[in-house]
């Protein structure tokens, strides 16, 4: 093997470490680590147009790792990982849907939704987890673990299940993940642990245990996860024919994803694949909005909050692990963080769902954030916007059913589509559907 192309590097003091050392923070200053590639060598290998051509050629792959929407960009994700060690389903290759409805309602030229809920375990986490579990396999790790609000755990369990001899442990906050999410690690044969506390406490406890024992932590504090996650940015820009949008809007919880998207976009610019950076808008629910508050306060201090209840349960996080990375990425892009109310989030979800895309409340937080930023004039009418939908609506069906049935406390649904209960006879169905039949009644809700 030649000289490695990547090292771990502290985001504060710059101290670096070999990538194959298992560590999650800097020994010298305790700050977060990132994977740093040798960009001189990547630039020597190809210029921007040649990188674009290489990735475009791979779009036609029907077998092998390059047909994955992560490993198509293998050289920019984990160049030192042999392709024989890749653990893939494959993931990625999610659709980028134009949203005429959002364009109309917000009077914006071009709005698209990158639907990451179309990944194999129905969330964007599959991208980072493919990288994380591949690297764990490469290192010969036997036990992997994560704390989760429900999607990281589903992904980790499903990828670990693909590796002979790899055991997975997920730690979940009791009664704070959806039934569908809870079912996923159980189904994949993972040790599923439930703690009577919130996510912030789960990750604090698990980080401490992993630091002291040889259990490989696969939360996004693990910088290798971020490398796979970056591919959302690569793939989105490639789907736009390498013409970056003006904004990317991302729901933010633990803040790994927005950090990854910022890092991915920066990679593309450094390699001459794009020539300007989109601005990043991070969206949070008001009940758990430490970064939106920090933005408002000019990032004077590190904000931590006690997360309150929200329909966006996957981003119910008051003390994001990747806070510092996210703040840097958003500020470098001249972007912002914004927060929305429960009502705004669920109405935004219903708006998008009605167009036939089914998104989750966390993704809807990004849609609500976009609508608000547009209203405030932060986003201009002529700009091109990509909203990242992070999980599929089917993972959070109770929230959808409760919204449309007007059963969410404090929310008066603007776009309710109530279930109609009628007698089990043909006459009742006719009275509902066929104009002219005696007793015909037009449905009032949501026609
Ligand atoms: N959307 C969904 C559906 C999520 O599951 C998460 C995070 C986010 C957005 C926020 O991404 O944490 O990178 O800022 N879920 C984590 C989990 C915390 O455990 O599944 P982030």
Coordinates of C-alpha atoms and ligand atoms in Angstrom, one line a residue:
X1 CA 0.0 0.0 0.0
X2 CA 1.2 3.5 -0.8
X3 CA 1.1 6.6 1.4
X4 CA -2.5 7.0 2.8
X5 CA -4.6 9.7 1.1
X6 CA -6.5 10.6 4.3
X7 CA -5.8 11.4 7.9
X8 CA -7.8 12.4 10.9
X9 CA -7.4 16.1 11.7
X10 CA -8.6 18.2 14.7
X11 CA -11.0 21.0 13.5
X12 CA -9.5 23.4 16.1
X13 CA -5.8 22.8 16.6
X14 CA -5.1 21.0 13.4
X15 CA -3.2 18.1 15.1
X16 CA -3.5 15.0 12.9
X17 CA -3.7 11.3 13.4
X18 CA -3.7 8.2 11.2
X19 CA -7.2 7.4 9.9
X20 CA -7.0 3.8 11.1
X21 CA -6.7 4.9 14.7
X22 CA -10.0 4.7 16.5
X23 CA -10.6 8.1 18.0
X24 CA -13.4 10.6 18.0
X25 CA -11.8 13.7 19.4
X26 CA -8.5 15.4 19.6
X27 CA -6.1 14.2 22.4
X28 CA -4.6 17.7 22.7
X29 CA -7.8 19.9 22.8
X30 CA -10.8 17.5 22.8
X31 CA -12.3 19.2 19.7
X32 CA -14.0 17.2 17.0
X33 CA -12.0 15.4 14.3
X34 CA -12.6 15.4 10.6
X35 CA -11.2 13.2 7.8
X36 CA -8.8 15.3 5.7
X37 CA -7.9 14.1 2.2
X38 CA -4.6 15.0 0.5
X39 CA -6.2 17.4 -2.0
X40 CA -2.9 18.0 -3.8
X41 CA -2.9 14.4 -4.9
X42 CA -6.6 14.4 -5.8
X43 CA -6.0 17.6 -7.9
X44 CA -3.0 16.1 -9.6
X45 CA -5.0 13.0 -10.5
X46 CA -7.7 14.9 -12.4
X47 CA -9.0 18.4 -13.1
X48 CA -12.6 19.4 -12.4
X49 CA -14.0 18.5 -15.8
X50 CA -12.3 15.1 -15.7
X51 CA -13.8 14.4 -12.2
X52 CA -17.2 15.3 -13.6
X53 CA -16.7 13.0 -16.6
X54 CA -15.6 10.1 -14.3
X55 CA -18.6 10.4 -12.1
X56 CA -20.9 10.8 -15.1
X57 CA -19.5 7.6 -16.7
X58 CA -20.3 5.7 -13.5
X59 CA -24.0 6.6 -13.7
X60 CA -24.5 3.8 -16.1
X61 CA -23.0 1.1 -13.8
X62 CA -25.4 -1.8 -13.2
X63 CA -23.1 -3.9 -10.9
X64 CA -20.2 -3.3 -8.5
X65 CA -19.8 -0.7 -5.8
X66 CA -19.9 2.3 -8.2
X67 CA -23.6 2.0 -8.7
X68 CA -24.1 3.2 -5.1
X69 CA -24.8 6.9 -4.7
X70 CA -22.0 6.9 -2.1
X71 CA -19.3 4.8 -3.8
X72 CA -19.7 6.4 -7.2
X73 CA -17.6 9.0 -5.5
X74 CA -15.2 6.5 -3.8
X75 CA -12.1 8.7 -4.3
X76 CA -13.7 11.6 -2.4
X77 CA -15.3 9.5 0.3
X78 CA -12.7 7.0 1.6
X79 CA -9.9 6.8 -1.0
X80 CA -7.9 4.5 1.2
X81 CA -10.7 1.9 1.6
X82 CA -10.2 -1.1 -0.8
X83 CA -13.4 -1.6 -2.7
X84 CA -13.5 -5.2 -1.5
X85 CA -14.2 -3.9 2.0
X86 CA -17.2 -1.8 1.0
X87 CA -20.5 -2.7 2.7
X88 CA -23.3 -1.4 0.4
X89 CA -26.9 -2.2 -0.3
X90 CA -26.5 0.0 -2.6
X91 CA -27.7 3.3 -1.1
X92 CA -28.2 6.8 -2.5
X93 CA -29.5 7.5 -6.1
X94 CA -32.5 9.1 -4.5
X95 CA -34.8 11.3 -6.6
X96 CA -34.5 15.1 -6.9
X97 CA -38.1 16.1 -7.4
X98 CA -39.1 19.5 -8.8
X99 CA -41.9 20.9 -6.5
X100 CA -44.3 23.0 -8.5
X101 CA -46.5 23.4 -5.4
X102 CA -43.7 24.9 -3.4
X103 CA -42.6 27.1 -6.3
X104 CA -46.2 28.4 -6.6
X105 CA -46.9 28.9 -3.0
X106 CA -43.6 30.6 -2.3
X107 CA -43.3 32.4 -5.6
X108 CA -39.8 31.0 -6.1
X109 CA -38.3 30.1 -9.5
X110 CA -36.9 26.7 -8.8
X111 CA -37.6 24.5 -5.7
X112 CA -36.6 20.8 -5.6
X113 CA -36.8 18.1 -3.0
X114 CA -34.0 15.7 -2.6
X115 CA -35.9 12.7 -1.1
X116 CA -33.4 10.8 1.0
X117 CA -36.3 8.8 2.4
X118 CA -35.9 6.7 -0.7
X119 CA -32.8 5.0 0.8
X120 CA -32.9 1.3 1.7
X121 CA -33.7 1.9 5.4
X122 CA -35.9 4.9 4.4
X123 CA -33.5 7.7 5.6
X124 CA -30.4 9.6 4.6
X125 CA -28.4 7.8 7.3
X126 CA -27.7 4.9 5.0
X127 CA -25.0 7.0 3.2
X128 CA -22.9 7.7 6.3
X129 CA -23.6 4.2 7.6
X130 CA -22.3 2.5 4.5
X131 CA -19.0 4.4 5.0
X132 CA -18.9 3.8 8.7
X133 CA -19.7 0.1 8.6
X134 CA -17.3 -0.4 5.7
X135 CA -14.5 1.3 7.7
X136 CA -15.4 -0.8 10.8
X137 CA -15.1 -3.9 8.6
X138 CA -11.8 -2.7 7.2
X139 CA -10.5 -2.2 10.7
X140 CA -11.7 -5.6 11.8
X141 CA -14.1 -4.2 14.4
X142 CA -16.5 -6.7 15.9
X143 CA -18.8 -4.5 18.0
X144 CA -20.4 -1.3 16.7
X145 CA -22.8 0.9 18.6
X146 CA -24.9 4.1 18.3
X147 CA -27.4 6.2 20.3
X148 CA -30.2 7.3 18.1
X149 CA -33.5 9.1 17.7
X150 CA -34.4 6.1 15.5
X151 CA -32.9 6.5 12.0
X152 CA -29.2 6.1 12.7
X153 CA -30.0 2.9 14.6
X154 CA -32.1 1.5 11.8
X155 CA -29.3 2.1 9.3
X156 CA -26.5 0.8 11.6
X157 CA -28.4 -2.3 12.4
X158 CA -29.2 -3.0 8.7
X159 CA -25.6 -2.5 7.6
X160 CA -24.0 -4.4 10.5
X161 CA -26.3 -7.3 9.6
X162 CA -24.5 -7.6 6.3
X163 CA -21.1 -8.2 7.9
X164 CA -20.3 -11.7 9.1
X165 CA -19.3 -11.6 12.8
X166 CA -20.2 -7.9 13.4
X167 CA -22.5 -7.3 16.4
X168 CA -24.5 -4.1 16.7
X169 CA -25.9 -2.3 19.8
X170 CA -28.4 0.6 19.6
X171 CA -29.3 2.8 22.5
X172 CA -32.7 4.5 22.2
X173 CA -34.6 7.0 24.3
X174 CA -37.6 5.1 25.6
X175 CA -40.9 6.1 23.9
X176 CA -39.3 8.8 21.8
X177 CA -38.8 6.9 18.6
X178 CA -41.6 5.8 16.3
X179 CA -42.9 2.2 16.2
X180 CA -41.6 1.8 12.7
X181 CA -38.1 3.0 13.7
X182 CA -38.1 0.8 16.7
X183 CA -39.0 -2.2 14.6
X184 CA -36.0 -1.8 12.3
X185 CA -33.0 -2.7 14.6
X186 CA -35.1 -5.4 16.2
X187 CA -35.8 -6.9 12.8
X188 CA -32.1 -6.7 11.8
X189 CA -31.1 -8.7 14.9
X190 CA -29.4 -5.9 16.7
X191 CA -29.2 -5.7 20.5
X192 CA -31.8 -3.0 21.1
X193 CA -31.5 -1.1 24.4
X194 CA -34.1 1.4 25.6
X195 CA -33.2 4.0 28.3
X196 CA -35.7 6.0 30.3
X197 CA -34.2 9.4 29.2
X198 CA -33.8 11.6 26.2
X199 CA -31.4 11.4 23.2
X200 CA -28.9 13.9 24.6
X201 CA -28.4 11.7 27.7
X202 CA -28.2 8.5 25.6
X203 CA -25.4 9.7 23.5
X204 CA -23.5 11.2 26.4
X205 CA -23.6 7.8 28.2
X206 CA -22.7 5.8 25.2
X207 CA -19.8 8.0 24.2
X208 CA -18.4 7.6 27.6
X209 CA -18.6 3.8 27.5
X210 CA -17.1 3.7 24.0
X211 CA -14.2 5.9 25.0
X212 CA -13.3 3.4 27.7
X213 CA -13.9 0.1 25.9
X214 CA -13.2 -1.2 22.4
X215 CA -16.7 -0.6 21.0
X216 CA -16.8 1.3 17.7
X217 CA -19.1 4.3 18.0
X218 CA -21.0 4.9 14.8
X219 CA -22.7 8.2 15.7
X220 CA -21.8 11.1 13.5
X221 CA -19.2 12.2 16.0
X222 CA -17.3 9.4 14.1
X223 CA -15.7 11.4 11.3
X224 CA -15.9 8.5 8.8
X225 CA -19.7 8.7 8.9
X226 CA -19.5 12.3 7.7
X227 CA -17.5 11.2 4.6
X228 CA -20.3 9.0 3.4
X229 CA -22.9 11.6 4.2
X230 CA -21.2 14.1 2.0
X231 CA -22.4 12.2 -1.0
X232 CA -25.8 13.9 -0.7
X233 CA -24.1 17.1 -1.8
X234 CA -22.2 15.4 -4.6
X235 CA -25.2 13.6 -5.9
X236 CA -27.5 16.6 -5.8
X237 CA -25.1 18.7 -7.7
X238 CA -24.5 16.0 -10.3
X239 CA -28.3 15.7 -10.8
X240 CA -28.3 19.4 -11.5
X241 CA -25.8 18.8 -14.2
X242 CA -23.0 20.2 -12.0
X243 CA -24.7 23.5 -11.6
X244 CA -25.0 24.1 -7.9
X245 CA -28.2 25.5 -6.4
X246 CA -28.3 28.8 -4.6
X247 CA -29.5 27.3 -1.3
X248 CA -29.6 23.9 0.3
X249 CA -32.1 23.6 3.2
X250 CA -31.4 20.8 5.7
X251 CA -33.2 19.8 8.9
X252 CA -30.8 19.8 11.8
X253 CA -30.6 17.6 14.9
X254 CA -27.2 16.4 15.9
X255 CA -25.9 18.5 13.1
X256 CA -23.8 15.9 11.3
X257 CA -25.7 16.1 8.1
X258 CA -25.4 19.8 7.5
X259 CA -21.7 19.6 8.4
X260 CA -21.3 16.8 5.9
X261 CA -23.2 18.7 3.1
X262 CA -21.0 21.8 3.7
X263 CA -17.9 19.6 3.6
X264 CA -19.0 17.9 0.4
X265 CA -19.7 21.1 -1.4
X266 CA -16.3 22.5 -0.3
X267 CA -14.6 19.4 -1.7
X268 CA -16.3 20.0 -5.1
X269 CA -15.2 23.6 -5.1
X270 CA -11.6 22.7 -4.1
X271 CA -11.4 20.2 -7.0
X272 CA -12.8 22.6 -9.5
X273 CA -15.9 20.5 -10.0
X274 CA -18.1 23.5 -9.2
X275 CA -17.1 27.2 -9.1
X276 CA -19.3 28.6 -6.3
X277 CA -20.8 27.4 -3.0
X278 CA -24.5 27.2 -2.3
X279 CA -25.7 28.8 0.9
X280 CA -26.8 26.5 3.7
X281 CA -30.0 26.9 5.7
X282 CA -30.3 24.7 8.8
X283 CA -33.9 24.2 10.0
X284 CA -34.9 23.2 13.6
X285 CA -38.2 22.9 15.5
X286 CA -38.7 25.7 18.0
X287 CA -38.8 23.1 20.8
X288 CA -35.2 22.1 20.0
X289 CA -33.5 25.0 18.3
X290 CA -30.1 25.6 19.9
X291 CA -28.5 26.5 16.6
X292 CA -31.3 28.8 15.4
X293 CA -30.8 30.6 18.7
X294 CA -27.1 30.8 18.3
X295 CA -27.6 32.3 14.9
X296 CA -29.9 34.9 16.2
X297 CA -27.4 35.8 18.9
X298 CA -24.6 36.1 16.4
X299 CA -22.9 32.9 17.6
X300 CA -21.6 34.7 20.7
X301 CA -21.7 31.5 22.8
X302 CA -22.2 27.8 22.5
X303 CA -26.0 27.3 23.0
X304 CA -27.3 24.2 24.7
X305 CA -31.0 23.7 25.5
X306 CA -33.2 21.1 27.1
X307 CA -35.1 19.7 24.1
X308 CA -38.9 19.9 24.4
X309 CA -41.5 17.7 22.8
X310 CA -41.9 18.1 19.0
X311 CA -43.5 16.2 16.2
X312 CA -40.0 16.2 14.6
X313 CA -38.9 13.5 17.1
X314 CA -35.7 12.6 15.1
X315 CA -34.3 16.1 15.7
X316 CA -35.4 16.5 19.3
X317 CA -31.9 17.3 20.3
X318 CA -30.8 20.2 22.5
X319 CA -27.0 19.6 22.5
X320 CA -25.9 18.7 19.0
X321 CA -22.6 16.7 18.9
X322 CA -21.5 18.3 15.6
X323 CA -22.4 21.9 16.7
X324 CA -19.0 23.4 16.0
X325 CA -18.7 21.8 12.5
X326 CA -22.2 22.9 11.6
X327 CA -21.7 26.5 12.7
X328 CA -18.5 26.6 10.6
X329 CA -20.1 25.1 7.5
X330 CA -23.1 27.4 7.7
X331 CA -21.1 30.6 8.4
X332 CA -18.6 29.8 5.6
X333 CA -21.5 29.5 3.2
X334 CA -23.1 32.8 4.4
X335 CA -26.1 30.8 5.5
X336 CA -28.3 30.7 8.5
X337 CA -30.3 28.6 11.0
X338 CA -34.0 29.1 11.4
X339 CA -36.8 27.5 13.5
X340 CA -40.5 26.8 13.0
X341 CA -43.5 26.0 15.2
X342 CA -45.2 22.6 15.3
X343 CA -48.1 24.0 13.4
X344 CA -45.9 25.3 10.6
X345 CA -44.0 22.0 10.4
X346 CA -47.1 19.8 10.1
X347 CA -48.9 22.2 7.6
X348 CA -45.7 22.2 5.5
X349 CA -45.6 18.4 5.6
X350 CA -49.2 18.2 4.5
X351 CA -48.5 20.6 1.6
X352 CA -45.7 18.5 0.3
X353 CA -47.4 15.1 1.1
X354 CA -50.4 16.1 -1.0
X355 CA -48.3 16.3 -4.1
X356 CA -47.6 12.6 -3.8
X357 CA -44.2 12.8 -2.1
X358 CA -44.4 11.4 1.4
X359 CA -42.0 13.1 3.8
X360 CA -41.5 13.0 7.6
X361 CA -42.0 15.7 10.2
X362 CA -38.2 16.2 10.4
X363 CA -38.0 16.8 6.6
X364 CA -41.1 19.1 6.9
X365 CA -39.1 21.2 9.4
X366 CA -36.8 22.1 6.4
X367 CA -39.8 22.9 4.2
X368 CA -41.3 25.1 6.9
X369 CA -37.9 26.8 7.4
X370 CA -37.6 27.4 3.6
X371 CA -41.1 29.0 3.5
X372 CA -40.2 31.2 6.4
X373 CA -36.8 32.2 5.0
X374 CA -38.6 33.0 1.7
X375 CA -41.2 35.1 3.5
X376 CA -38.5 37.0 5.3
X377 CA -36.7 37.7 2.1
X378 CA -33.6 35.8 3.1
X379 CA -34.2 33.6 0.0
X380 CA -35.0 35.6 -3.1
X381 CA -37.6 34.7 -5.7
X382 CA -35.2 34.1 -8.5
X383 CA -33.0 31.6 -6.5
X384 CA -32.7 27.9 -7.0
X385 CA -33.4 25.9 -3.8
X386 CA -32.9 22.3 -2.9
X387 CA -34.6 21.0 0.2
X388 CA -33.3 17.8 1.7
X389 CA -36.0 15.5 2.9
X390 CA -34.2 13.2 5.3
X391 CA -36.6 10.3 5.9
X392 CA -39.7 8.7 4.4
X393 CA -43.1 9.6 5.8
X394 CA -43.8 5.9 6.4
X395 CA -41.4 5.9 9.3
X396 CA -43.6 8.3 11.2
X397 CA -47.1 7.3 10.2
X398 CA -48.7 8.1 13.6
X399 CA -47.9 11.8 13.2
X400 CA -49.5 11.9 9.8
X401 CA -52.6 10.1 11.0
X402 CA -52.9 12.3 14.1
X403 CA -52.5 15.5 12.0
X404 CA -55.2 14.6 9.5
X405 CA -57.5 13.4 12.3
X406 CA -56.9 16.7 14.2
X407 CA -55.5 14.8 17.2
X408 CA -52.2 16.7 17.6
X409 CA -52.4 18.9 20.7
X410 CA -52.1 22.6 19.8
X411 CA -52.3 22.1 16.1
X412 CA -55.3 23.0 14.0
X413 CA -54.6 21.2 10.7
X414 CA -55.0 23.5 7.7
X415 CA -54.8 20.7 5.2
X416 CA -56.6 17.9 6.9
X417 CA -57.8 14.8 4.9
X418 CA -60.0 13.0 7.4
X419 CA -60.8 9.3 7.2
X420 CA -64.5 9.0 6.4
X421 CA -66.3 6.3 8.4
X422 CA -69.5 5.0 6.9
X423 CA -71.8 2.0 7.1
X424 CA -70.6 -1.2 5.3
X425 CA -73.2 -1.1 2.5
X426 CA -73.2 -0.1 -1.1
X427 CA -75.9 2.6 -0.5
X428 CA -73.7 4.4 1.9
X429 CA -70.8 4.4 -0.6
X430 CA -73.1 5.7 -3.3
X431 CA -74.4 8.5 -1.1
X432 CA -70.8 9.5 -0.6
X433 CA -69.6 9.3 -4.2
X434 CA -72.5 9.6 -6.7
X435 CA -74.1 13.0 -7.3
X436 CA -77.9 12.7 -7.8
X437 CA -78.3 9.7 -5.4
X438 CA -80.8 10.7 -2.7
X439 CA -78.8 11.7 0.4
X440 CA -75.6 12.5 -1.6
X441 CA -73.2 14.5 0.5
X442 CA -70.1 16.1 -0.8
X443 CA -67.1 15.4 1.5
X444 CA -66.2 18.5 3.3
X445 CA -62.7 17.6 4.5
X446 CA -59.9 17.6 2.1
X447 CA -62.1 16.3 -0.8
Ligands
LIG1 N1 -33.8 14.0 9.8 C1 -34.0 12.8 10.2 C2 -35.1 12.0 9.7 C3 -33.1 12.3 11.2 O1 -33.3 11.1 11.6 C4 -32.1 13.1 11.7 C5 -31.2 12.7 12.7 C6 -32.0 14.4 11.2 C7 -32.9 14.8 10.2 C8 -30.9 15.4 11.6 O2 -29.7 15.0 11.1 O3 -28.5 14.7 13.3 O4 -27.3 14.9 11.1 O5 -28.4 16.9 12.1 N2 -31.3 11.6 13.3 C9 -30.3 11.1 14.3 C10 -30.6 9.6 14.6 C11 -30.0 11.9 15.4 O6 -30.2 9.1 15.7 O7 -31.3 9.0 13.8 P1 -28.4 15.4 12.0

